PDB file of C-alpha atoms in Angstrom:
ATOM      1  CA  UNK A   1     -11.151 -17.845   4.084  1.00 57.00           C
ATOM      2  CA  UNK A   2      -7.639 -16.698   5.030  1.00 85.00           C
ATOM      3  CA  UNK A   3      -5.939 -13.696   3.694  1.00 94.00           C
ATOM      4  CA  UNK A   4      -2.316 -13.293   2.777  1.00 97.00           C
ATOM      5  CA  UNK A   5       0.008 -14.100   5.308  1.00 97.00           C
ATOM      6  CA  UNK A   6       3.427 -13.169   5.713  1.00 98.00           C
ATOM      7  CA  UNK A   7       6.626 -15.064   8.259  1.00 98.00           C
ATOM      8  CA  UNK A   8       8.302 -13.782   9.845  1.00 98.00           C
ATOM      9  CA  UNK A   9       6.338 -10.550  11.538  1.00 97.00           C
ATOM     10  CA  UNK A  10       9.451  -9.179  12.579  1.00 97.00           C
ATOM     11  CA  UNK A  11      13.180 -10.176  11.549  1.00 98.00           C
ATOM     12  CA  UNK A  12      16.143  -8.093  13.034  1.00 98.00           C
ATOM     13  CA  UNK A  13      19.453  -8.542  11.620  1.00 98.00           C
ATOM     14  CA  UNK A  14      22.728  -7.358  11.279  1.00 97.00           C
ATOM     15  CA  UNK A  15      24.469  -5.404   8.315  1.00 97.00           C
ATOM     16  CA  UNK A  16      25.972  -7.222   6.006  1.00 97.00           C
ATOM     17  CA  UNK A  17      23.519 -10.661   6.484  1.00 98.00           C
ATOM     18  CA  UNK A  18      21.164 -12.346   4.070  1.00 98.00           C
ATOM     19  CA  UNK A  19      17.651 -12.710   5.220  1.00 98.00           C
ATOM     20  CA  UNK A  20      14.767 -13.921   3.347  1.00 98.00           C
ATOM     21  CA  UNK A  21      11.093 -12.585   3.718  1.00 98.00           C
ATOM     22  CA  UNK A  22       7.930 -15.225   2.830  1.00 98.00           C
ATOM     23  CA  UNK A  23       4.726 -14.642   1.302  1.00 98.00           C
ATOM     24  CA  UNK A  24       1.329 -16.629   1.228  1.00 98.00           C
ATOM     25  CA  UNK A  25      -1.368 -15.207  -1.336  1.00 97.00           C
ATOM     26  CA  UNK A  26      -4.528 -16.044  -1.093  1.00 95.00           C
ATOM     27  CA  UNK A  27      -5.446 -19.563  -2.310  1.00 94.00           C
ATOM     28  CA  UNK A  28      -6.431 -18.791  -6.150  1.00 91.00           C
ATOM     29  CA  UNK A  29      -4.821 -15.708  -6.320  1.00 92.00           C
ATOM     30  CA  UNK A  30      -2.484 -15.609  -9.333  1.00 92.00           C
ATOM     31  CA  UNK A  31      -0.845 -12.395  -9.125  1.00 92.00           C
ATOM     32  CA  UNK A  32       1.189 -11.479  -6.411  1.00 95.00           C
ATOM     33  CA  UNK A  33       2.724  -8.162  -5.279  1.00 95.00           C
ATOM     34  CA  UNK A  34       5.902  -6.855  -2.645  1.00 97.00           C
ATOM     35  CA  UNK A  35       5.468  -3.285  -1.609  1.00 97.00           C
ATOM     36  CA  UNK A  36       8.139  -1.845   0.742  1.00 98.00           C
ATOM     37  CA  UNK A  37       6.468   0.603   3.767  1.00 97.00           C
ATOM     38  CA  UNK A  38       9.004   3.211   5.385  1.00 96.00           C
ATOM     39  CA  UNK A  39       8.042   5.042   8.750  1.00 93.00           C
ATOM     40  CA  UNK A  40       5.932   7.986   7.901  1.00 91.00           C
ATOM     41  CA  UNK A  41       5.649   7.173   4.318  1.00 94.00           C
ATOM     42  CA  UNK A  42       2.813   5.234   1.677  1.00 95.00           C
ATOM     43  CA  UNK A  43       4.008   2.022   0.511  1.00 96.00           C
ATOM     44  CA  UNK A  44       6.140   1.599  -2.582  1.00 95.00           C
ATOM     45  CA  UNK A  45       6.317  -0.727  -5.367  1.00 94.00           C
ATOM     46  CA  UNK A  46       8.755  -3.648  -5.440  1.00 96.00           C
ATOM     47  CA  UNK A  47       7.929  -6.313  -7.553  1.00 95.00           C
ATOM     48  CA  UNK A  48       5.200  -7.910  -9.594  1.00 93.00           C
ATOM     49  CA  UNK A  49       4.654 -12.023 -10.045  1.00 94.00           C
ATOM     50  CA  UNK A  50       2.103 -13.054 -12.449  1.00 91.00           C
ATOM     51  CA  UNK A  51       1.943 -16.752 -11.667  1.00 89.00           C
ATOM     52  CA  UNK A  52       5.376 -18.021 -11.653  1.00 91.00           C
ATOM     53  CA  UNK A  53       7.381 -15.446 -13.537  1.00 90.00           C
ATOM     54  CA  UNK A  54       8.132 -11.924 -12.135  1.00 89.00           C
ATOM     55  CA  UNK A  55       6.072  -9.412 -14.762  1.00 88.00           C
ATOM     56  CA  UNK A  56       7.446  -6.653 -13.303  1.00 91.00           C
ATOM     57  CA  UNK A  57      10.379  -5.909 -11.263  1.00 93.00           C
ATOM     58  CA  UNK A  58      11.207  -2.006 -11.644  1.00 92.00           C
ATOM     59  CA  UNK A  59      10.643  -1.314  -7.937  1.00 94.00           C
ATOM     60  CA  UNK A  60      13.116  -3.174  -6.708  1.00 97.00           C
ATOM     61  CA  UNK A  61      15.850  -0.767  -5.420  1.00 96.00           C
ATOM     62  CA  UNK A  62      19.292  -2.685  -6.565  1.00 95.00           C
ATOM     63  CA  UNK A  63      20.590  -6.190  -7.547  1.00 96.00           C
ATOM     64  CA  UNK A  64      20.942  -7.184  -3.740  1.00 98.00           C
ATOM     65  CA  UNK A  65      16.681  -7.553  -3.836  1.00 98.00           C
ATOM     66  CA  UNK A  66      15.718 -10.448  -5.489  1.00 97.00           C
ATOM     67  CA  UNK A  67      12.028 -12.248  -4.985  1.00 97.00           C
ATOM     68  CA  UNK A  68      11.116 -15.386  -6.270  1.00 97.00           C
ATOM     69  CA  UNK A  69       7.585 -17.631  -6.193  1.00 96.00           C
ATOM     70  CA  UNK A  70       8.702 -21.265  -8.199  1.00 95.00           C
ATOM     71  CA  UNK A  71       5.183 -22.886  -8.304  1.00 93.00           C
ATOM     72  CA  UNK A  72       3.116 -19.372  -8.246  1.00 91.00           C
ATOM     73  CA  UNK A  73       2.248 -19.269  -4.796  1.00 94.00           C
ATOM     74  CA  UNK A  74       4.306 -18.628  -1.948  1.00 97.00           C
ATOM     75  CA  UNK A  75       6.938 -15.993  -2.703  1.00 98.00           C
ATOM     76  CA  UNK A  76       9.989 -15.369  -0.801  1.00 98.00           C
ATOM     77  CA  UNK A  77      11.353 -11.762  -0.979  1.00 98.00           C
ATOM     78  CA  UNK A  78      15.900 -12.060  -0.846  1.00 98.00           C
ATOM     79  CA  UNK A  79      17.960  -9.362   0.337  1.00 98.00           C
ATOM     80  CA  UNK A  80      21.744  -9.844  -0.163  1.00 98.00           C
ATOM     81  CA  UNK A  81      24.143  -7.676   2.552  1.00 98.00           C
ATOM     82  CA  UNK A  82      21.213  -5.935   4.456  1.00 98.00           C
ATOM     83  CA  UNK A  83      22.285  -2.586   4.958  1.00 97.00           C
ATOM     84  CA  UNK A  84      20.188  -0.163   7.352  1.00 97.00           C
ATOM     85  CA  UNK A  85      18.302   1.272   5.065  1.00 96.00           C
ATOM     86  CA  UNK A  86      16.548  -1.591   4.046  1.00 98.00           C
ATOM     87  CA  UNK A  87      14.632  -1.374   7.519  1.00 98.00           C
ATOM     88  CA  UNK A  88      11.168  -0.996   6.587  1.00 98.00           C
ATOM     89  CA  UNK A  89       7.671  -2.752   6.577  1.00 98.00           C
ATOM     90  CA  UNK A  90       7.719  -5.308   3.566  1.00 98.00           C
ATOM     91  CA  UNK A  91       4.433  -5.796   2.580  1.00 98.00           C
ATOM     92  CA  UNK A  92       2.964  -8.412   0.290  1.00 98.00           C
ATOM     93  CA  UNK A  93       0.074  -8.088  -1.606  1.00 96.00           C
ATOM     94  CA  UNK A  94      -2.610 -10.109  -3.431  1.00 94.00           C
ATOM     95  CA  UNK A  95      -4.983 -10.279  -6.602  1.00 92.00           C
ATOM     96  CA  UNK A  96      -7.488 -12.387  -7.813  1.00 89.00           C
ATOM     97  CA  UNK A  97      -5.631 -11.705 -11.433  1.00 79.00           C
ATOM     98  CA  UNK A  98      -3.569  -9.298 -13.028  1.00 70.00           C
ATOM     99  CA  UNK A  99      -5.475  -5.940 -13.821  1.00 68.00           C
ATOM    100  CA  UNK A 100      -8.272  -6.679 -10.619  1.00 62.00           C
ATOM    101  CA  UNK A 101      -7.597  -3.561  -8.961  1.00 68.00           C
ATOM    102  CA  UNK A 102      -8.522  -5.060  -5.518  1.00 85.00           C
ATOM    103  CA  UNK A 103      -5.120  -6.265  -3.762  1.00 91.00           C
ATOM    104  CA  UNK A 104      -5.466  -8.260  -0.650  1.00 94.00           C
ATOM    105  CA  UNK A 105      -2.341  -6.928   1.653  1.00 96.00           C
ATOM    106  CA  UNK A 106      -0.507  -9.087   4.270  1.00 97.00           C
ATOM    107  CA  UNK A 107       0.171  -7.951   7.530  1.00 96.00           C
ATOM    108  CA  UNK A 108       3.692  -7.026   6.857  1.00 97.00           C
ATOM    109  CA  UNK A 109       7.116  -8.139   7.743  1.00 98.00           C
ATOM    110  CA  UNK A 110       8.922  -5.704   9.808  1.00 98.00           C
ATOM    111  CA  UNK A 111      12.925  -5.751   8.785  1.00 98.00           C
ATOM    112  CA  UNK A 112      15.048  -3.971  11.262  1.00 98.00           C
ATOM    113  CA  UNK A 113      18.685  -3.929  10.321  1.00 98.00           C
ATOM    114  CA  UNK A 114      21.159  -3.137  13.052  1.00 96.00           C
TER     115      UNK A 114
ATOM    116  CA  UNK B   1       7.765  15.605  -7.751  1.00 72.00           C
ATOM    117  CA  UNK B   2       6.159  12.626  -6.000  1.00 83.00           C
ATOM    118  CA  UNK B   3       3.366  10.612  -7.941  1.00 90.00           C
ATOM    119  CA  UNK B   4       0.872  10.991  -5.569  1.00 95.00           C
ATOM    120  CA  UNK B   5       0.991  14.114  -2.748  1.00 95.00           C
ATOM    121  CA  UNK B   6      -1.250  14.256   0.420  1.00 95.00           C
ATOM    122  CA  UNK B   7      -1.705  16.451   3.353  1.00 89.00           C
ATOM    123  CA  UNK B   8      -0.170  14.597   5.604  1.00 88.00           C
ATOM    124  CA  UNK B   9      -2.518  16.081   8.464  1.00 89.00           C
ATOM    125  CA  UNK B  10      -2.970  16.001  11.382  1.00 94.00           C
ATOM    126  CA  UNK B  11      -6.760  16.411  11.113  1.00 96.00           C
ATOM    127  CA  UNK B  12      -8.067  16.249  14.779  1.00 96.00           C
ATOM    128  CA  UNK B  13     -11.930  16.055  14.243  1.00 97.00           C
ATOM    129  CA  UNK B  14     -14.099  15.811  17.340  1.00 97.00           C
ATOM    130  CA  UNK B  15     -17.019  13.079  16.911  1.00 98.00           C
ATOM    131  CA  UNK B  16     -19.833  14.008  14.736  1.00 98.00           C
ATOM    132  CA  UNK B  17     -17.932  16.235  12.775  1.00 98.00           C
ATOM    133  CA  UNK B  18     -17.220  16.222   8.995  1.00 98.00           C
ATOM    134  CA  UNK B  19     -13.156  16.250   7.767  1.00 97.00           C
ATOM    135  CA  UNK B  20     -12.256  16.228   4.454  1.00 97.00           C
ATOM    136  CA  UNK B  21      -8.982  16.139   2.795  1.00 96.00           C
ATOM    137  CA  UNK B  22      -7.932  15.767  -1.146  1.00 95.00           C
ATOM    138  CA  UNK B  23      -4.748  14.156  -3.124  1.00 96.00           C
ATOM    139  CA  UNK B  24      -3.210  15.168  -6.419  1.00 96.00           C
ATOM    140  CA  UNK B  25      -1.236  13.184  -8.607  1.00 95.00           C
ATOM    141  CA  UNK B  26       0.842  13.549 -11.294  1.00 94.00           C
ATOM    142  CA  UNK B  27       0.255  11.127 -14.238  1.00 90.00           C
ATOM    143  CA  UNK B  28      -2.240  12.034 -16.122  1.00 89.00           C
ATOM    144  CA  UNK B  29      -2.579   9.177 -17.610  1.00 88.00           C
ATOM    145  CA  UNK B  30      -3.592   7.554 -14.226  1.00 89.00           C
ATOM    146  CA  UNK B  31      -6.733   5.180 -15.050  1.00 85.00           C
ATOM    147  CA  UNK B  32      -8.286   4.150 -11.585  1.00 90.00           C
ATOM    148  CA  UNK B  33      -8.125   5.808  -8.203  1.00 93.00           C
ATOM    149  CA  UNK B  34      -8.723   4.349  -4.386  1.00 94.00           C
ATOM    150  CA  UNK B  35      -8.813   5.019  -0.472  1.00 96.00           C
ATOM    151  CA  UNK B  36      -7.242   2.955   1.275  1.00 96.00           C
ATOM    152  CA  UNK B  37      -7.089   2.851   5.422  1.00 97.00           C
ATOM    153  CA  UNK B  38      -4.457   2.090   7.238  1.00 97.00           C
ATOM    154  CA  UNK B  39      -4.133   1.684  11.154  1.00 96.00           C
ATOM    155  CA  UNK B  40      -1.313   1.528  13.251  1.00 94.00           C
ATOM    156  CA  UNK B  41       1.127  -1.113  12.681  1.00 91.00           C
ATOM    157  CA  UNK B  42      -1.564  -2.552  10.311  1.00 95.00           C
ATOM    158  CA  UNK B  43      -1.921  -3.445   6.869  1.00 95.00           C
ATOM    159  CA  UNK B  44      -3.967  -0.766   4.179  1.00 96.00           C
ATOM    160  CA  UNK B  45      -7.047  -1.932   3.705  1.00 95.00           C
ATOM    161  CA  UNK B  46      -9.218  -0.817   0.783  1.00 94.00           C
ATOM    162  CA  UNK B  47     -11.750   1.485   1.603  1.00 96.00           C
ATOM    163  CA  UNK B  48     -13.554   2.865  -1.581  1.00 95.00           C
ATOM    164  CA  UNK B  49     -12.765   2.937  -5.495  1.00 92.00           C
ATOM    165  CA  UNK B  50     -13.333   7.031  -6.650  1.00 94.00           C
ATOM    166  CA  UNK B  51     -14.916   7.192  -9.899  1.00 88.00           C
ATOM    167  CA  UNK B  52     -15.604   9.594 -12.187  1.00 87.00           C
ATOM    168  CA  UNK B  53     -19.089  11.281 -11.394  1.00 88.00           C
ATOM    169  CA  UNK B  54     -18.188  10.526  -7.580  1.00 88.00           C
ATOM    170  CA  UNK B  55     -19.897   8.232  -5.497  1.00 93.00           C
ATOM    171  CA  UNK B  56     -20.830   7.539  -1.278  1.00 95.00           C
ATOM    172  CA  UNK B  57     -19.967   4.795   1.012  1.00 94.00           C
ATOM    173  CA  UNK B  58     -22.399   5.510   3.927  1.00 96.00           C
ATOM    174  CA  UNK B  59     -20.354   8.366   5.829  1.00 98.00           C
ATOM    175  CA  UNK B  60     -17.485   8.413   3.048  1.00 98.00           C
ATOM    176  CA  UNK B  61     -17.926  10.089  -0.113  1.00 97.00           C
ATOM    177  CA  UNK B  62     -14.727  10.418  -2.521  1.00 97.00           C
ATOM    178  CA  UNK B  63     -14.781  12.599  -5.604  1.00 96.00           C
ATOM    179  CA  UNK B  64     -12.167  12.727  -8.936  1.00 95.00           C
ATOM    180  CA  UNK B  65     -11.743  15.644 -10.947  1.00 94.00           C
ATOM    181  CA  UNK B  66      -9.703  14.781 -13.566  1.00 93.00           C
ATOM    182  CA  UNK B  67      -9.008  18.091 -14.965  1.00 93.00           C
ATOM    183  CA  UNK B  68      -7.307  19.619 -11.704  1.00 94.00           C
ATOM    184  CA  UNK B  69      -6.187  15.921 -11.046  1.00 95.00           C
ATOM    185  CA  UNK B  70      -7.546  15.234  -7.290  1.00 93.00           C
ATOM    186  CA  UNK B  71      -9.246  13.528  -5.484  1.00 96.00           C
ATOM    187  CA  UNK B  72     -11.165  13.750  -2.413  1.00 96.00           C
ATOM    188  CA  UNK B  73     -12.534  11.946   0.451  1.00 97.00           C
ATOM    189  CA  UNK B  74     -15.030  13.365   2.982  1.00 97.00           C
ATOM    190  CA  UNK B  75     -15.533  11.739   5.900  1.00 98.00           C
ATOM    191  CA  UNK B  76     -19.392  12.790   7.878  1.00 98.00           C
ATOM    192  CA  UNK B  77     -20.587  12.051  11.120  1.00 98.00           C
ATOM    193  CA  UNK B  78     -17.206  11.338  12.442  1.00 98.00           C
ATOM    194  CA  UNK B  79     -17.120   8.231  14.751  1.00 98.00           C
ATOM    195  CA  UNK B  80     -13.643   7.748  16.830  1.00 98.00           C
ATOM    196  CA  UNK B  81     -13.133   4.545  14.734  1.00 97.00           C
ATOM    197  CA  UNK B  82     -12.720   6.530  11.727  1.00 98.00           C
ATOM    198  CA  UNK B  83      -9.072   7.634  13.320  1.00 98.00           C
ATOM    199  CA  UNK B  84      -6.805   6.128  11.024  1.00 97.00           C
ATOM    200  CA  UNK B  85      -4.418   7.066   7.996  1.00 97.00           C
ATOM    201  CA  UNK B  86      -5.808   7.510   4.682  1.00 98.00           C
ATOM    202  CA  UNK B  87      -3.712   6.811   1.883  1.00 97.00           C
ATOM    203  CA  UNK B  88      -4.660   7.692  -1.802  1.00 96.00           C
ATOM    204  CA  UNK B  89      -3.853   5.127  -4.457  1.00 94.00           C
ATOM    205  CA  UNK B  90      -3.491   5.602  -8.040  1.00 93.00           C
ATOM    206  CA  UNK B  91      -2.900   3.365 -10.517  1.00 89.00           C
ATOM    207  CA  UNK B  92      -1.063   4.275 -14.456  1.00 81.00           C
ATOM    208  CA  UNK B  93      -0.519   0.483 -15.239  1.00 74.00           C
ATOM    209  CA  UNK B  94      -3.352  -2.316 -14.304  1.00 67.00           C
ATOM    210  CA  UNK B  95      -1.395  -3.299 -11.533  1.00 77.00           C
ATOM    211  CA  UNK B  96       0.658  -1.652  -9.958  1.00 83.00           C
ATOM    212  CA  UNK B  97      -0.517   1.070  -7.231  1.00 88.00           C
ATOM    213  CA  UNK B  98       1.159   4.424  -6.397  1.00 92.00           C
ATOM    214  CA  UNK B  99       0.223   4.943  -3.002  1.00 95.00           C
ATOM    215  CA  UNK B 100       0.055   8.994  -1.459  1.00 96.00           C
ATOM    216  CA  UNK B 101       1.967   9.102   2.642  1.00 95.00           C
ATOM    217  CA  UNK B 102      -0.974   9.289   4.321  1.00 96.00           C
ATOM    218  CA  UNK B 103      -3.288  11.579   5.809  1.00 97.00           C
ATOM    219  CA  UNK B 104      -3.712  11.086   9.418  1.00 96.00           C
ATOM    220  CA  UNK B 105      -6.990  11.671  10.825  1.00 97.00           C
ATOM    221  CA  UNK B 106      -8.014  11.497  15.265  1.00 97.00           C
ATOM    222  CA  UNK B 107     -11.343  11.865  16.060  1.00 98.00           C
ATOM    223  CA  UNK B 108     -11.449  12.805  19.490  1.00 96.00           C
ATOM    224  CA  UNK B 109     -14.455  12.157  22.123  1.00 95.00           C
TER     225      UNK B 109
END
Protein backbone atom coordinates (compact mmCIF):
# COMPACT_ATOMS: atom_id res chain seq x y z
CA UNK A 1 0.00 0.00 0.00
CA UNK A 2 1.29 3.59 0.08
CA UNK A 3 3.42 5.03 2.73
CA UNK A 4 3.28 8.49 4.20
CA UNK A 5 3.48 11.15 1.90
CA UNK A 6 4.36 14.57 2.36
CA UNK A 7 3.54 18.13 -0.29
CA UNK A 8 5.29 19.98 -0.98
CA UNK A 9 9.01 18.20 -1.45
CA UNK A 10 10.56 21.40 -1.42
CA UNK A 11 9.09 24.98 -0.40
CA UNK A 12 11.48 28.07 -0.50
CA UNK A 13 10.36 31.17 1.03
CA UNK A 14 11.18 34.34 2.25
CA UNK A 15 11.69 35.63 5.96
CA UNK A 16 9.03 36.84 7.50
CA UNK A 17 6.18 34.54 5.34
CA UNK A 18 3.75 31.90 6.52
CA UNK A 19 4.02 28.59 4.87
CA UNK A 20 2.27 25.50 5.69
CA UNK A 21 3.78 21.89 5.41
CA UNK A 22 1.14 18.68 4.72
CA UNK A 23 1.17 15.29 5.91
CA UNK A 24 -0.54 11.95 4.72
CA UNK A 25 -0.18 8.90 7.26
CA UNK A 26 -0.72 5.82 6.29
CA UNK A 27 -4.39 4.81 5.83
CA UNK A 28 -5.21 3.30 9.48
CA UNK A 29 -2.53 4.81 11.10
CA UNK A 30 -3.76 6.71 14.18
CA UNK A 31 -0.80 8.31 15.52
CA UNK A 32 1.06 10.68 13.71
CA UNK A 33 4.49 12.29 14.24
CA UNK A 34 6.63 15.77 12.81
CA UNK A 35 10.32 15.42 13.28
CA UNK A 36 12.49 18.36 12.09
CA UNK A 37 16.02 17.07 10.14
CA UNK A 38 18.96 19.75 10.08
CA UNK A 39 22.04 19.23 7.66
CA UNK A 40 24.46 16.96 9.35
CA UNK A 41 22.27 16.21 12.22
CA UNK A 42 19.54 13.08 13.44
CA UNK A 43 16.09 14.16 13.34
CA UNK A 44 14.36 15.86 16.24
CA UNK A 45 11.10 15.70 17.83
CA UNK A 46 8.31 18.16 17.02
CA UNK A 47 5.05 17.10 17.74
CA UNK A 48 2.87 14.15 18.57
CA UNK A 49 -1.05 13.62 17.22
CA UNK A 50 -2.87 10.79 18.64
CA UNK A 51 -5.92 10.80 16.40
CA UNK A 52 -7.21 14.23 16.32
CA UNK A 53 -5.70 15.91 19.34
CA UNK A 54 -1.95 16.78 19.61
CA UNK A 55 -0.64 14.33 22.74
CA UNK A 56 2.42 15.84 22.73
CA UNK A 57 3.81 19.01 21.57
CA UNK A 58 7.19 19.71 23.62
CA UNK A 59 9.35 19.64 20.48
CA UNK A 60 8.05 22.30 18.94
CA UNK A 61 10.67 25.13 19.12
CA UNK A 62 8.32 28.42 19.82
CA UNK A 63 4.67 29.64 19.45
CA UNK A 64 5.30 30.53 15.65
CA UNK A 65 5.09 26.30 15.03
CA UNK A 66 1.81 25.17 15.21
CA UNK A 67 0.51 21.62 13.53
CA UNK A 68 -2.84 20.60 13.29
CA UNK A 69 -4.72 17.15 11.84
CA UNK A 70 -8.89 18.05 12.32
CA UNK A 71 -10.28 14.58 11.29
CA UNK A 72 -6.97 12.48 12.40
CA UNK A 73 -5.43 12.09 9.21
CA UNK A 74 -3.77 14.50 7.17
CA UNK A 75 -1.78 16.96 9.27
CA UNK A 76 -0.55 20.23 8.21
CA UNK A 77 2.61 21.49 10.02
CA UNK A 78 2.22 26.02 10.38
CA UNK A 79 5.08 28.17 10.69
CA UNK A 80 4.29 31.86 11.44
CA UNK A 81 7.28 34.56 10.19
CA UNK A 82 9.76 31.89 8.79
CA UNK A 83 12.98 32.96 9.85
CA UNK A 84 16.24 31.16 8.40
CA UNK A 85 16.70 28.95 10.80
CA UNK A 86 13.74 27.13 10.32
CA UNK A 87 15.42 25.70 7.02
CA UNK A 88 15.53 22.14 7.56
CA UNK A 89 14.05 18.71 6.39
CA UNK A 90 10.50 18.39 8.07
CA UNK A 91 9.78 15.01 8.33
CA UNK A 92 6.52 13.29 9.14
CA UNK A 93 6.15 10.16 10.60
CA UNK A 94 3.67 7.29 11.07
CA UNK A 95 2.32 4.51 13.55
CA UNK A 96 0.00 1.91 13.46
CA UNK A 97 -0.92 3.24 17.25
CA UNK A 98 0.54 5.02 19.95
CA UNK A 99 3.36 2.96 21.78
CA UNK A 100 4.10 0.64 18.22
CA UNK A 101 7.59 1.48 18.08
CA UNK A 102 7.66 1.06 14.24
CA UNK A 103 7.14 4.69 12.61
CA UNK A 104 6.60 4.81 8.94
CA UNK A 105 8.63 8.19 7.81
CA UNK A 106 7.65 10.41 4.81
CA UNK A 107 9.99 11.50 2.42
CA UNK A 108 10.42 14.88 3.87
CA UNK A 109 9.63 18.41 3.07
CA UNK A 110 12.63 20.44 2.43
CA UNK A 111 12.01 24.27 3.87
CA UNK A 112 14.56 26.67 2.64
CA UNK A 113 14.07 30.15 3.98
CA UNK A 114 15.81 32.95 2.17
CA UNK B 1 24.98 16.51 26.84
CA UNK B 2 23.03 15.21 23.83
CA UNK B 3 20.51 12.22 24.39
CA UNK B 4 21.92 10.06 22.08
CA UNK B 5 25.92 10.51 20.82
CA UNK B 6 27.42 8.72 17.72
CA UNK B 7 30.64 8.62 15.91
CA UNK B 8 29.80 10.49 13.32
CA UNK B 9 32.41 8.52 11.03
CA UNK B 10 33.54 8.47 8.30
CA UNK B 11 33.95 4.68 8.21
CA UNK B 12 35.35 3.88 4.66
CA UNK B 13 35.10 -0.01 4.56
CA UNK B 14 36.22 -1.73 1.38
CA UNK B 15 33.67 -4.63 0.26
CA UNK B 16 33.74 -7.73 2.24
CA UNK B 17 34.90 -6.16 5.17
CA UNK B 18 33.33 -5.97 8.67
CA UNK B 19 32.69 -2.11 10.33
CA UNK B 20 31.29 -1.67 13.43
CA UNK B 21 30.41 1.35 15.32
CA UNK B 22 28.42 1.86 18.87
CA UNK B 23 26.03 4.77 20.42
CA UNK B 24 25.55 5.83 24.01
CA UNK B 25 22.77 7.52 25.44
CA UNK B 26 21.93 9.20 28.29
CA UNK B 27 18.54 8.27 29.88
CA UNK B 28 18.70 5.52 31.63
CA UNK B 29 15.50 5.04 31.76
CA UNK B 30 15.44 4.52 27.91
CA UNK B 31 13.06 1.34 27.27
CA UNK B 32 13.59 0.30 23.51
CA UNK B 33 16.47 0.89 21.15
CA UNK B 34 16.72 0.84 17.03
CA UNK B 35 18.92 1.27 13.76
CA UNK B 36 17.69 3.11 11.54
CA UNK B 37 19.27 3.82 7.78
CA UNK B 38 19.22 6.69 6.17
CA UNK B 39 20.43 7.56 2.51
CA UNK B 40 21.03 10.64 0.93
CA UNK B 41 18.29 13.02 0.68
CA UNK B 42 16.12 10.06 1.88
CA UNK B 43 13.92 9.26 4.58
CA UNK B 44 15.35 6.81 7.83
CA UNK B 45 14.21 3.72 7.38
CA UNK B 46 14.12 1.15 10.19
CA UNK B 47 16.66 -1.29 10.05
CA UNK B 48 16.69 -3.53 13.25
CA UNK B 49 15.13 -3.29 16.92
CA UNK B 50 18.42 -4.08 19.56
CA UNK B 51 17.31 -6.10 22.35
CA UNK B 52 18.60 -7.13 25.31
CA UNK B 53 20.60 -10.51 24.82
CA UNK B 54 21.42 -9.08 21.19
CA UNK B 55 20.24 -10.45 18.15
CA UNK B 56 21.36 -10.79 13.93
CA UNK B 57 19.76 -9.57 10.85
CA UNK B 58 21.69 -11.59 8.19
CA UNK B 59 24.99 -9.36 7.91
CA UNK B 60 23.79 -6.90 10.82
CA UNK B 61 24.05 -7.80 14.30
CA UNK B 62 23.25 -4.96 17.03
CA UNK B 63 23.99 -5.48 20.70
CA UNK B 64 22.65 -3.34 24.11
CA UNK B 65 24.47 -3.25 27.17
CA UNK B 66 22.54 -1.57 29.45
CA UNK B 67 24.97 -1.14 32.16
CA UNK B 68 27.62 0.97 30.06
CA UNK B 69 24.47 2.23 28.11
CA UNK B 70 25.42 1.41 24.25
CA UNK B 71 24.67 0.00 21.70
CA UNK B 72 26.19 -1.48 18.76
CA UNK B 73 25.77 -2.41 15.26
CA UNK B 74 28.19 -4.57 13.23
CA UNK B 75 27.91 -4.64 9.86
CA UNK B 76 29.82 -8.21 7.99
CA UNK B 77 30.52 -8.94 4.60
CA UNK B 78 30.27 -5.40 3.56
CA UNK B 79 28.37 -4.94 0.22
CA UNK B 80 28.64 -1.20 -1.39
CA UNK B 81 24.84 -0.92 -0.74
CA UNK B 82 25.42 -0.96 2.84
CA UNK B 83 26.93 2.85 2.33
CA UNK B 84 24.53 4.81 4.09
CA UNK B 85 24.06 6.74 7.52
CA UNK B 86 23.18 4.91 10.52
CA UNK B 87 21.32 6.61 13.03
CA UNK B 88 20.66 5.16 16.60
CA UNK B 89 17.21 5.64 18.06
CA UNK B 90 16.17 5.50 21.53
CA UNK B 91 13.10 5.79 22.94
CA UNK B 92 12.25 7.06 27.11
CA UNK B 93 8.45 7.56 26.34
CA UNK B 94 6.39 4.93 23.98
CA UNK B 95 6.54 7.27 21.33
CA UNK B 96 8.61 9.48 20.85
CA UNK B 97 12.25 8.64 19.34
CA UNK B 98 15.58 10.35 20.18
CA UNK B 99 17.47 9.88 17.20
CA UNK B 100 21.80 9.85 17.44
CA UNK B 101 23.50 12.30 14.03
CA UNK B 102 24.46 9.61 12.21
CA UNK B 103 27.25 7.48 11.49
CA UNK B 104 28.28 7.56 7.97
CA UNK B 105 29.52 4.50 6.51
CA UNK B 106 31.21 4.09 2.29
CA UNK B 107 32.00 0.89 1.29
CA UNK B 108 34.25 1.24 -1.44
CA UNK B 109 34.85 -1.37 -4.48
Amino acid sequence: GAGVSQTPSNKVTEKGKYVELRCDPISGHTALYWYRQSLGQGPEFLIYFQGTGAADDSGLPNDRFFAVRPEGSVSTLKIQRTERGDSAVYLCASSLMSGDNEQFFGPGTRLTVL
Amino acid sequence: RKEVEQDPGPFNVPEGATVAFNCTYSNSASQSFFWYRQDCRKEPKLLMSVYSSGNEDGRFTAQLNRASQYISLLIRDSKLSDSATYLCVVIALDYKLSFGAGTTVTVRA
